[in-house]
Coordinates of C-alpha atoms (C1' of nucleotides) in Angstrom, one line a residue:
Chain A
X1 CA 0.0 0.0 0.0
X2 CA 2.7 2.4 1.0
X3 CA 4.7 1.3 -2.1
X4 CA 1.6 1.8 -4.3
X5 CA 1.1 5.3 -2.9
X6 CA 4.6 6.2 -3.6
X7 CA 4.5 4.8 -7.1
X8 CA 1.2 6.7 -7.8
X9 CA 2.8 10.0 -6.8
X10 CA 5.8 9.4 -8.9
X11 CA 3.6 8.7 -11.9
X12 CA 1.6 11.8 -11.3
X13 CA 4.8 13.9 -11.4
X14 CA 5.7 12.7 -14.8
X15 CA 4.8 15.0 -17.6
X16 CA 4.7 14.1 -21.3
X17 CA 7.8 15.3 -23.0
X18 CA 7.5 17.2 -26.2
X19 CA 10.2 17.3 -28.8
X20 CA 10.3 20.6 -30.7
X21 CA 10.6 20.2 -34.4
X22 CA 13.4 22.1 -36.2
X23 CA 11.0 24.3 -38.1
X24 CA 9.3 25.4 -34.9
X25 CA 12.7 26.3 -33.5
X26 CA 13.4 28.5 -36.5
X27 CA 10.0 30.1 -36.2
X28 CA 10.9 31.0 -32.7
X29 CA 14.2 32.5 -33.7
X30 CA 12.6 34.6 -36.5
X31 CA 9.8 35.9 -34.4
X32 CA 12.4 36.7 -31.8
X33 CA 14.3 38.8 -34.3
X34 CA 11.1 40.6 -35.3
X35 CA 9.9 41.3 -31.8
X36 CA 13.4 42.5 -30.8
X37 CA 13.3 44.9 -33.7
X38 CA 16.3 43.4 -35.6
X39 CA 13.9 42.6 -38.4
X40 CA 11.6 45.5 -39.2
X41 CA 8.4 45.5 -41.3
X42 CA 9.4 45.7 -45.0
X43 CA 12.8 44.1 -44.5
X44 CA 13.8 41.4 -46.8
X45 CA 15.0 38.1 -45.3
X46 CA 18.0 36.3 -46.7
X47 CA 17.2 33.9 -49.5
X48 CA 16.1 30.4 -48.5
X49 CA 19.4 28.9 -49.7
X50 CA 21.2 31.4 -47.5
X51 CA 19.0 30.6 -44.5
X52 CA 19.8 27.0 -45.0
X53 CA 23.5 27.7 -44.4
X54 CA 22.9 30.1 -41.5
X55 CA 20.6 27.7 -39.6
X56 CA 22.3 24.6 -40.8
X57 CA 19.2 22.8 -41.9
X58 CA 17.7 21.7 -45.2
X59 CA 15.6 23.9 -47.4
X60 CA 12.4 21.9 -46.6
X61 CA 12.8 22.9 -42.9
X62 CA 13.4 26.6 -43.8
X63 CA 10.4 26.6 -46.0
X64 CA 8.1 25.0 -43.4
X65 CA 9.1 27.7 -41.0
X66 CA 8.6 30.5 -43.5
X67 CA 5.3 29.0 -44.5
X68 CA 4.1 29.1 -40.9
X69 CA 4.9 32.7 -40.5
X70 CA 3.4 33.5 -43.9
X71 CA 0.1 31.8 -42.9
X72 CA -0.1 34.1 -39.9
X73 CA 0.6 37.1 -42.0
X74 CA 3.9 37.9 -40.4
X75 CA 6.0 37.2 -43.5
X76 CA 5.1 37.7 -47.1
X77 CA 6.9 35.6 -49.8
X78 CA 7.1 36.9 -53.4
X79 CA 8.2 34.7 -56.2
X80 CA 11.4 35.9 -57.8
X81 CA 11.9 38.6 -55.2
X82 CA 12.3 37.2 -51.8
X83 CA 10.6 36.9 -48.5
X84 CA 9.7 40.1 -46.6
X85 CA 8.4 41.0 -43.2
X86 CA 4.8 42.1 -43.6
X87 CA 4.4 45.9 -43.3
X88 CA 1.8 45.5 -40.6
X89 CA 2.1 42.5 -38.3
X90 CA -1.5 43.4 -37.3
X91 CA -2.5 41.1 -40.1
X92 CA -1.8 38.3 -37.8
X93 CA -4.9 38.9 -35.8
X94 CA -7.1 39.2 -38.8
X95 CA -5.8 36.1 -40.3
X96 CA -6.3 34.2 -37.1
X97 CA -9.9 35.3 -36.9
X98 CA -10.4 34.4 -40.5
X99 CA -9.3 30.9 -39.8
X100 CA -11.6 30.8 -36.9
X101 CA -14.5 31.6 -39.2
X102 CA -13.3 29.0 -41.7
X103 CA -13.4 25.9 -39.5
X104 CA -16.8 25.7 -38.1
X105 CA -19.8 24.6 -40.0
X106 CA -21.6 27.5 -41.4
X107 CA -25.3 27.5 -41.6
X108 CA -26.9 30.3 -43.6
X109 CA -29.0 31.4 -40.7
X110 CA -26.1 31.7 -38.3
X111 CA -24.2 33.7 -41.0
X112 CA -27.1 36.0 -41.5
X113 CA -27.4 36.6 -37.8
X114 CA -23.7 37.2 -37.4
X115 CA -23.8 39.6 -40.3
X116 CA -26.7 41.4 -38.8
X117 CA -24.8 42.0 -35.6
X118 CA -21.7 43.1 -37.3
X119 CA -23.3 45.4 -39.8
X120 CA -25.6 47.2 -37.5
X121 CA -22.7 47.8 -35.1
X122 CA -20.3 48.9 -37.8
X123 CA -22.9 51.3 -39.1
X124 CA -23.2 52.7 -35.5
X125 CA -19.4 53.1 -35.2
X126 CA -19.0 54.5 -38.7
X127 CA -21.5 57.3 -37.9
X128 CA -19.1 58.9 -35.5
X129 CA -15.8 58.1 -37.3
X130 CA -16.4 58.2 -41.0
X131 CA -14.2 60.7 -42.8
X132 CA -15.5 62.8 -45.7
X133 CA -13.7 60.5 -48.1
X134 CA -15.5 57.5 -46.6
X135 CA -18.8 59.2 -47.0
X136 CA -18.0 60.0 -50.6
X137 CA -17.1 56.4 -51.3
X138 CA -20.3 55.2 -49.7
X139 CA -22.4 57.7 -51.6
X140 CA -20.6 56.7 -54.8
X141 CA -21.5 53.1 -54.2
X142 CA -25.1 54.0 -53.7
X143 CA -25.2 56.0 -56.9
X144 CA -23.8 53.0 -58.6
X145 CA -26.6 50.9 -57.3
X146 CA -29.2 53.3 -58.6
X147 CA -27.6 53.3 -62.0
X148 CA -27.7 49.5 -62.3
X149 CA -31.1 48.7 -61.0
X150 CA -31.7 46.4 -64.0
X151 CA -28.3 44.6 -64.1
X152 CA -28.3 42.3 -61.1
X153 CA -24.6 41.3 -61.0
X154 CA -23.5 45.0 -61.3
X155 CA -26.0 46.0 -58.7
X156 CA -24.7 43.4 -56.3
X157 CA -21.2 44.6 -56.8
X158 CA -22.1 48.1 -55.8
X159 CA -24.2 46.8 -53.0
X160 CA -21.1 45.0 -51.6
X161 CA -19.0 48.1 -52.1
X162 CA -21.5 50.1 -50.1
X163 CA -21.4 47.8 -47.1
X164 CA -17.6 47.3 -47.2
X165 CA -17.1 51.1 -47.4
X166 CA -19.1 51.5 -44.2
X167 CA -17.0 48.8 -42.5
X168 CA -13.9 50.5 -43.6
X169 CA -15.1 53.8 -42.2
X170 CA -15.0 52.3 -38.7
X171 CA -11.2 52.5 -39.0
X172 CA -11.1 49.1 -37.4
X173 CA -9.4 46.6 -39.6
X174 CA -10.6 43.6 -37.6
X175 CA -14.2 44.5 -38.0
X176 CA -13.7 45.3 -41.6
X177 CA -12.1 41.9 -42.1
X178 CA -14.8 40.0 -40.3
X179 CA -17.5 41.6 -42.3
X180 CA -15.7 41.0 -45.5
X181 CA -15.6 37.3 -44.7
X182 CA -19.1 36.8 -43.6
X183 CA -20.3 38.9 -46.5
X184 CA -18.1 36.9 -48.9
X185 CA -19.8 33.7 -47.8
X186 CA -23.2 35.0 -48.2
X187 CA -22.5 36.7 -51.5
X188 CA -22.5 33.4 -53.4
X189 CA -25.8 32.4 -51.9
X190 CA -27.2 35.9 -52.6
X191 CA -26.1 35.8 -56.2
X192 CA -27.7 32.5 -56.8
X193 CA -31.0 33.3 -55.2
X194 CA -31.4 36.8 -56.7
X195 CA -30.8 35.6 -60.2
X196 CA -33.8 33.3 -60.0
X197 CA -36.9 35.4 -59.5
X198 CA -38.6 37.3 -62.2
X199 CA -36.9 40.5 -63.3
X200 CA -40.0 42.5 -62.3
X201 CA -39.9 41.3 -58.7
X202 CA -36.2 41.8 -58.6
X203 CA -36.6 45.4 -59.8
X204 CA -39.1 46.1 -57.1
X205 CA -36.9 44.6 -54.4
X206 CA -33.9 46.6 -55.6
X207 CA -35.8 49.8 -55.5
X208 CA -36.9 49.4 -51.9
X209 CA -33.4 48.2 -51.1
X210 CA -31.9 51.4 -52.5
X211 CA -34.3 53.4 -50.4
X212 CA -33.1 51.5 -47.3
X213 CA -29.5 52.2 -48.1
X214 CA -30.3 55.8 -48.6
X215 CA -31.6 56.0 -45.1
X216 CA -28.4 54.5 -43.7
X217 CA -26.3 57.0 -45.6
X218 CA -28.4 59.9 -44.4
X219 CA -28.0 58.8 -40.8
X220 CA -24.2 58.5 -41.3
X221 CA -24.1 62.0 -42.8
X222 CA -26.0 63.3 -39.8
X223 CA -23.5 61.6 -37.6
X224 CA -26.3 59.9 -35.6
X225 CA -25.0 56.4 -34.5
X226 CA -28.2 55.1 -33.1
X227 CA -30.2 56.1 -36.2
X228 CA -27.6 54.5 -38.4
X229 CA -27.7 51.3 -36.5
X230 CA -31.5 51.3 -36.6
X231 CA -31.5 51.9 -40.4
X232 CA -29.0 49.2 -41.0
X233 CA -30.7 46.7 -38.8
X234 CA -34.0 47.3 -40.7
X235 CA -32.2 46.9 -44.0
X236 CA -30.5 43.7 -43.1
X237 CA -33.7 42.2 -41.6
X238 CA -35.8 43.1 -44.6
X239 CA -33.2 41.8 -47.1
X240 CA -32.7 38.7 -45.0
X241 CA -36.4 37.9 -45.0
X242 CA -36.5 38.3 -48.7
X243 CA -33.4 36.2 -49.1
X244 CA -34.7 33.4 -46.9
X245 CA -37.9 33.4 -48.7
X246 CA -35.9 32.6 -51.9
X247 CA -34.1 29.9 -50.1
X248 CA -37.3 28.3 -49.0
X249 CA -38.7 28.5 -52.5
X250 CA -35.5 26.9 -53.9
X251 CA -34.2 24.6 -51.3
X252 CA -30.7 23.5 -52.1
X253 CA -27.9 21.9 -50.1
Chain B
X1 CA -10.9 64.6 -70.1
X2 CA -13.5 62.1 -71.1
X3 CA -10.7 59.7 -72.0
X4 CA -9.1 60.3 -68.6
X5 CA -12.3 59.6 -66.8
X6 CA -12.8 56.4 -68.6
X7 CA -9.2 55.3 -67.9
X8 CA -9.7 56.2 -64.2
X9 CA -12.8 54.1 -64.0
X10 CA -11.1 51.2 -65.7
X11 CA -8.1 51.4 -63.4
X12 CA -10.4 51.4 -60.4
X13 CA -12.1 48.3 -61.6
X14 CA -8.8 46.4 -61.8
X15 CA -8.0 44.3 -58.8
X16 CA -4.6 43.0 -58.1
X17 CA -4.6 39.4 -59.3
X18 CA -2.8 37.0 -57.1
X19 CA -1.8 33.6 -58.4
X20 CA -3.1 30.9 -56.2
X21 CA -0.4 28.5 -55.1
X22 CA -1.2 24.8 -55.2
X23 CA -0.8 24.5 -51.5
X24 CA -3.3 27.3 -50.9
X25 CA -5.7 25.5 -53.1
X26 CA -5.4 22.3 -51.1
X27 CA -5.8 24.3 -47.9
X28 CA -9.0 25.6 -49.2
X29 CA -10.2 22.2 -50.1
X30 CA -9.4 20.7 -46.7
X31 CA -11.0 23.6 -44.8
X32 CA -14.0 23.2 -47.0
X33 CA -14.2 19.5 -46.1
X34 CA -14.0 20.4 -42.4
X35 CA -16.5 23.2 -42.5
X36 CA -18.9 21.0 -44.5
X37 CA -18.6 18.4 -41.8
X38 CA -17.1 15.7 -44.0
X39 CA -14.0 15.8 -41.7
X40 CA -14.8 15.9 -38.1
X41 CA -12.6 16.7 -35.1
X42 CA -10.6 13.6 -34.3
X43 CA -10.7 12.2 -37.8
X44 CA -7.5 11.0 -39.3
X45 CA -6.6 12.2 -42.7
X46 CA -5.2 9.9 -45.4
X47 CA -1.4 9.6 -45.3
X48 CA 0.7 12.2 -47.1
X49 CA 1.6 9.8 -49.8
X50 CA -2.1 9.0 -50.3
X51 CA -3.0 12.7 -50.4
X52 CA -0.3 13.1 -53.1
X53 CA -2.2 10.7 -55.3
X54 CA -5.6 12.1 -54.6
X55 CA -4.7 15.7 -55.2
X56 CA -2.2 14.9 -57.9
X57 CA 0.7 17.0 -56.5
X58 CA 4.0 16.3 -54.9
X59 CA 4.5 15.6 -51.3
X60 CA 6.1 19.0 -50.7
X61 CA 2.9 20.7 -51.7
X62 CA 0.8 18.5 -49.4
X63 CA 3.1 19.1 -46.5
X64 CA 3.0 22.9 -47.0
X65 CA -0.8 22.8 -46.9
X66 CA -0.9 20.5 -43.9
X67 CA 1.7 22.7 -42.2
X68 CA -0.5 25.8 -42.7
X69 CA -3.4 24.1 -41.1
X70 CA -1.3 22.8 -38.3
X71 CA 0.0 26.2 -37.5
X72 CA -3.5 27.5 -37.0
X73 CA -4.3 24.5 -34.8
X74 CA -6.8 23.0 -37.2
X75 CA -4.8 19.9 -37.9
X76 CA -2.4 18.0 -35.6
X77 CA 0.3 15.9 -37.1
X78 CA 1.8 13.0 -35.1
X79 CA 5.0 11.2 -36.2
X80 CA 4.3 7.6 -37.0
X81 CA 0.6 7.9 -36.6
X82 CA -0.8 10.3 -39.1
X83 CA -2.5 13.7 -39.3
X84 CA -5.7 14.4 -37.4
X85 CA -8.3 17.1 -37.2
X86 CA -7.8 18.9 -33.9
X87 CA -10.3 18.0 -31.3
X88 CA -9.8 21.3 -29.5
X89 CA -10.0 24.1 -31.9
X90 CA -8.7 26.3 -29.1
X91 CA -5.1 25.5 -29.9
X92 CA -4.6 28.8 -31.5
X93 CA -4.7 30.3 -28.1
X94 CA -1.4 28.7 -27.3
X95 CA 0.0 30.1 -30.4
X96 CA -1.4 33.4 -29.6
X97 CA 0.4 33.5 -26.4
X98 CA 3.5 32.6 -28.3
X99 CA 3.2 35.3 -30.9
X100 CA 1.0 37.7 -29.1
X101 CA 3.9 40.0 -28.4
X102 CA 3.8 41.1 -32.0
X103 CA 0.5 42.9 -31.6
X104 CA 0.5 46.6 -31.0
X105 CA -1.7 48.8 -29.0
X106 CA -4.0 49.9 -31.8
X107 CA -4.7 46.3 -32.5
X108 CA -5.6 45.8 -28.8
X109 CA -8.1 48.6 -29.0
X110 CA -9.6 47.3 -32.1
X111 CA -9.9 43.9 -30.5
X112 CA -11.6 45.4 -27.5
X113 CA -14.0 47.2 -29.6
X114 CA -14.8 44.1 -31.6
X115 CA -15.3 42.2 -28.4
X116 CA -17.6 44.9 -27.1
X117 CA -19.8 44.5 -30.1
X118 CA -19.8 40.8 -30.1
X119 CA -20.4 40.4 -26.4
X120 CA -23.2 42.9 -26.1
X121 CA -25.0 41.3 -29.0
X122 CA -24.5 37.8 -27.8
X123 CA -26.0 38.8 -24.5
X124 CA -28.9 40.2 -26.3
X125 CA -29.4 37.1 -28.4
X126 CA -28.8 34.8 -25.4
X127 CA -31.6 36.4 -23.4
X128 CA -34.2 35.1 -25.8
X129 CA -32.6 31.7 -26.5
X130 CA -30.8 30.5 -23.5
X131 CA -32.0 27.1 -22.2
X132 CA -32.3 26.4 -18.5
X133 CA -29.1 24.4 -18.8
X134 CA -27.3 27.4 -20.3
X135 CA -28.5 29.6 -17.4
X136 CA -27.3 27.1 -14.9
X137 CA -23.9 27.0 -16.4
X138 CA -23.7 30.7 -16.5
X139 CA -24.8 30.9 -12.8
X140 CA -22.3 28.3 -11.9
X141 CA -19.5 30.3 -13.5
X142 CA -20.6 33.3 -11.6
X143 CA -20.7 31.4 -8.3
X144 CA -17.1 30.2 -9.1
X145 CA -16.1 33.8 -9.5
X146 CA -17.5 34.8 -6.1
X147 CA -15.7 31.9 -4.6
X148 CA -12.3 32.8 -5.9
X149 CA -12.2 36.5 -5.4
X150 CA -8.8 36.3 -3.9
X151 CA -7.2 33.9 -6.4
X152 CA -6.8 35.9 -9.7
X153 CA -6.0 33.1 -12.0
X154 CA -8.9 31.0 -10.8
X155 CA -11.2 34.0 -10.9
X156 CA -10.2 34.7 -14.5
X157 CA -10.9 31.2 -15.5
X158 CA -14.5 31.4 -14.2
X159 CA -14.8 34.8 -15.7
X160 CA -14.0 33.4 -19.1
X161 CA -16.4 30.5 -18.5
X162 CA -19.1 33.0 -17.8
X163 CA -18.7 34.8 -21.1
X164 CA -18.3 31.7 -23.2
X165 CA -21.4 30.2 -21.7
X166 CA -23.4 33.2 -22.8
X167 CA -21.9 32.9 -26.2
X168 CA -22.8 29.3 -26.4
X169 CA -26.3 30.1 -25.2
X170 CA -26.9 32.0 -28.5
X171 CA -26.9 28.6 -30.2
X172 CA -24.9 30.2 -32.9
X173 CA -21.5 28.4 -33.4
X174 CA -20.1 31.2 -35.5
X175 CA -20.6 33.8 -32.8
X176 CA -19.4 31.4 -30.2
X177 CA -16.2 30.8 -32.2
X178 CA -15.5 34.5 -32.8
X179 CA -16.0 35.3 -29.2
X180 CA -13.8 32.5 -28.1
X181 CA -11.0 33.8 -30.2
X182 CA -11.2 37.5 -29.4
X183 CA -11.6 36.6 -25.8
X184 CA -8.7 34.3 -26.0
X185 CA -6.3 36.9 -27.3
X186 CA -7.3 39.4 -24.7
X187 CA -7.1 36.8 -22.0
X188 CA -3.3 36.8 -22.1
X189 CA -3.2 40.6 -21.7
X190 CA -5.8 40.6 -19.0
X191 CA -3.8 38.0 -17.1
X192 CA -0.7 40.0 -17.4
X193 CA -2.1 43.2 -16.4
X194 CA -4.3 41.9 -13.6
X195 CA -1.4 40.2 -11.9
X196 CA 0.4 43.5 -11.5
X197 CA -1.7 45.8 -9.3
X198 CA -1.9 45.5 -5.6
X199 CA -4.1 42.7 -4.3
X200 CA -6.3 45.2 -2.6
X201 CA -7.2 47.1 -5.7
X202 CA -7.6 43.8 -7.5
X203 CA -10.1 42.7 -4.9
X204 CA -12.1 45.9 -5.2
X205 CA -12.2 45.6 -9.0
X206 CA -13.3 41.9 -8.8
X207 CA -16.1 42.7 -6.5
X208 CA -17.6 45.4 -8.7
X209 CA -17.0 43.1 -11.6
X210 CA -19.0 40.3 -10.0
X211 CA -21.8 42.8 -9.4
X212 CA -21.8 43.7 -13.1
X213 CA -21.9 40.1 -14.1
X214 CA -24.8 39.5 -11.7
X215 CA -26.8 42.2 -13.5
X216 CA -26.2 40.5 -16.8
X217 CA -27.4 37.2 -15.4
X218 CA -30.5 38.7 -13.9
X219 CA -31.4 40.3 -17.3
X220 CA -30.9 36.9 -19.0
X221 CA -33.1 35.2 -16.4
X222 CA -35.8 37.8 -17.0
X223 CA -35.4 37.2 -20.7
X224 CA -35.0 40.8 -21.4
X225 CA -32.7 41.2 -24.4
X226 CA -32.2 44.9 -24.3
X227 CA -31.5 44.9 -20.6
X228 CA -29.0 42.1 -21.1
X229 CA -27.2 44.0 -23.8
X230 CA -27.2 47.1 -21.8
X231 CA -25.7 45.4 -18.7
X232 CA -23.1 43.6 -20.8
X233 CA -22.1 46.8 -22.6
X234 CA -21.6 48.5 -19.3
X235 CA -19.6 45.7 -18.0
X236 CA -17.2 45.5 -20.9
X237 CA -16.8 49.2 -21.0
X238 CA -15.9 49.4 -17.4
X239 CA -13.5 46.5 -17.5
X240 CA -12.0 47.8 -20.7
X241 CA -11.3 51.1 -19.1
X242 CA -9.8 49.4 -16.2
X243 CA -7.7 47.2 -18.4
X244 CA -6.5 50.0 -20.6
X245 CA -5.5 52.0 -17.6
X246 CA -3.2 49.1 -16.7
X247 CA -1.8 49.0 -20.2
X248 CA -1.0 52.7 -20.0
X249 CA 0.6 52.3 -16.6
X250 CA 2.7 49.4 -17.8
X251 CA 3.7 50.3 -21.4
X252 CA 5.5 47.4 -23.0
X253 CA 6.9 47.0 -26.4
Chain C
dT1 C1' 0.7 -11.5 -17.8
dT2 C1' 4.6 -9.1 -19.0
dT3 C1' 8.6 -8.2 -21.8
dG4 C1' 11.2 -7.8 -25.9
dA5 C1' 12.0 -7.8 -30.8
dC6 C1' 10.3 -7.2 -35.2
dT7 C1' 7.5 -5.2 -39.0
dG8 C1' 5.0 -1.9 -41.6
dA9 C1' 3.6 2.6 -41.9
dA10 C1' 3.6 7.5 -41.1
dT11 C1' 5.8 11.9 -40.4
dG12 C1' 10.3 14.8 -40.2
dT13 C1' 14.2 16.1 -42.7
dC14 C1' 17.6 16.3 -46.5
dA15 C1' 19.5 17.0 -51.2
dG16 C1' 19.2 17.8 -56.0
dA17 C1' 16.6 19.3 -59.8
dC18 C1' 13.5 22.0 -62.8
dA19 C1' 9.8 25.6 -63.7
dA20 C1' 8.0 30.2 -63.2
dC21 C1' 9.0 34.6 -62.2
dC22 C1' 11.3 39.2 -61.0
dT23 C1' 15.2 42.4 -61.2
dG24 C1' 18.7 44.7 -63.4
dA25 C1' 22.0 45.2 -67.0
dT26 C1' 23.0 45.0 -71.8
dC27 C1' 22.3 45.8 -76.5
dC28 C1' 20.0 47.4 -80.6
dA29 C1' 17.1 50.2 -83.5
dT30 C1' 15.0 54.5 -84.0
Chain D
dA1 C1' 19.9 59.8 -76.3
dT2 C1' 15.6 57.2 -75.8
dG3 C1' 12.7 53.3 -75.8
dG4 C1' 12.2 48.5 -76.4
dA5 C1' 13.8 43.7 -76.7
dT6 C1' 16.8 40.3 -74.8
dC7 C1' 19.6 37.9 -71.7
dA8 C1' 21.7 36.4 -67.2
dG9 C1' 21.4 35.7 -62.4
dG10 C1' 18.9 35.1 -58.4
dT11 C1' 14.5 33.6 -55.8
dT12 C1' 10.5 31.2 -54.7
dG13 C1' 7.3 27.1 -56.0
dT14 C1' 7.1 22.4 -56.9
dC15 C1' 8.7 17.6 -57.8
dT16 C1' 11.3 13.4 -56.8
dG17 C1' 13.8 10.1 -54.2
dA18 C1' 16.0 8.9 -50.1
dC19 C1' 16.9 8.2 -45.2
dA20 C1' 15.9 9.0 -40.1
dT21 C1' 12.7 8.9 -36.3
dT22 C1' 8.7 7.4 -34.2
dC23 C1' 4.5 4.8 -33.4
dA24 C1' 0.9 0.9 -33.4
dG25 C1' 0.3 -3.8 -33.8
dT26 C1' 1.9 -8.6 -33.7
dC27 C1' 3.9 -12.5 -31.8
dA28 C1' 6.9 -15.4 -29.4
dA29 C1' 9.6 -16.1 -25.1
dA30 C1' 10.1 -15.6 -20.1

DNA sequence: TTTGACTGAATGTCAGACAACCTGATCCAT
DNA sequence: ATGGATCAGGTTGTCTGACATTCAGTCAAA
């Protein structure tokens, strides 16, 4: 019993050992160089062959390390030129969030809800922060929509531009990125479902949609956050209803 | 002038074209499989040699793709066994801790803002959708916080559990995932900065924090979405202010 | 039942090669 | 001299074959 107790404790004290791969080691070294300022954004790294010699490993290993950093947006490799430290290492966060969006199963309803939250909030934030240039861009997109009421694919393009311009106006790249992604996912569905119905109904829908967008823009111009959020929420809800009705009518995987 | 205008428009319509590398294509395909549920956490992928045949590319390319996914914690390669879909998609948090030093202050602010939006909205949605089990879990986390007012790291753990339980109560996996990630990144900072101040101040802060959380829970129990959002917004704002004050006081590279 | 050795398979790493591409210099025709 | 075509060298992307390291499973011996 005493022996058992002792053995049990000894076993509990043992931790699984983890052997670091060579490429991970190199990743650590490079991130170290960057965070210590020895490698600054925009700097060019030595060529892969050169790095092989310096680190004393094969090219495969170097490439795996560089790939890891590139995936996170810390490095940026260009064919024929070399590998560079990304100008803004902030990209790392956005990339990571994007991956987070990628992995879980996306149901259309969840996406719509997420988009609703993001868009209404970005509209709110944009109302107090948008520069004049931002407002011009937004207005220009809206004008484009009005111009292309009868050409669905062109209309959608300006529609997308409208929403992204608002996201950009928040001056928050993370929000902009999240919205870009959710919107990107939905865009394919939207395109499919809007092409289906009769041109007449489509035209009617587009006209009321333009009106909704206009209300959003007016709220932004007046710098009224709550009003902007309200207008955007209404727009998303109404377009979502419309969109879901299409999905119901044309059920697809 | 007319010609210039035309050229300007044409130029604006041109987007930088980026050549998709083979490995990126494979990354897309695999993430697609995962997000469509054809590959579930814990599943084992075919061996690299096998994947070479299926995708019709060399092993280098396969390995670069797998490496990308492994870096983000989506896949997990084990020597001699194979490559598996990660069970715990939270592994990026470890990586975040590792590379988190690269993130600057503006990014932190952006992240806080994003979190504010997400949390207030999830609280709102949770109020109308939370099951009794969800509410129990939330209440349990809160009880844990009260129990560990003097043990910061344990307190933080329950704090995190509280917020994630609310996110889960929305029944929207996308929101849950986004919140998990944003919260995860901030957690490292929060942990760092909260360990610093005097235990007395810490205790005061924790007590008022518990009170804020309680208000959120009450609103959820009453099924009042707006009240829940309001309470959560206030909580995040107050804790963010507190947190940023810490950051200002301890400026780090 | 436990231990040890063996086998087959999978990942990690290496080396060499070629393709695609970019930069910069050179050369030629105008 | 200027503008355009061409060439050389370097760099990343990809392929191939090979070897090392590690693991799961099997089976026989203690």
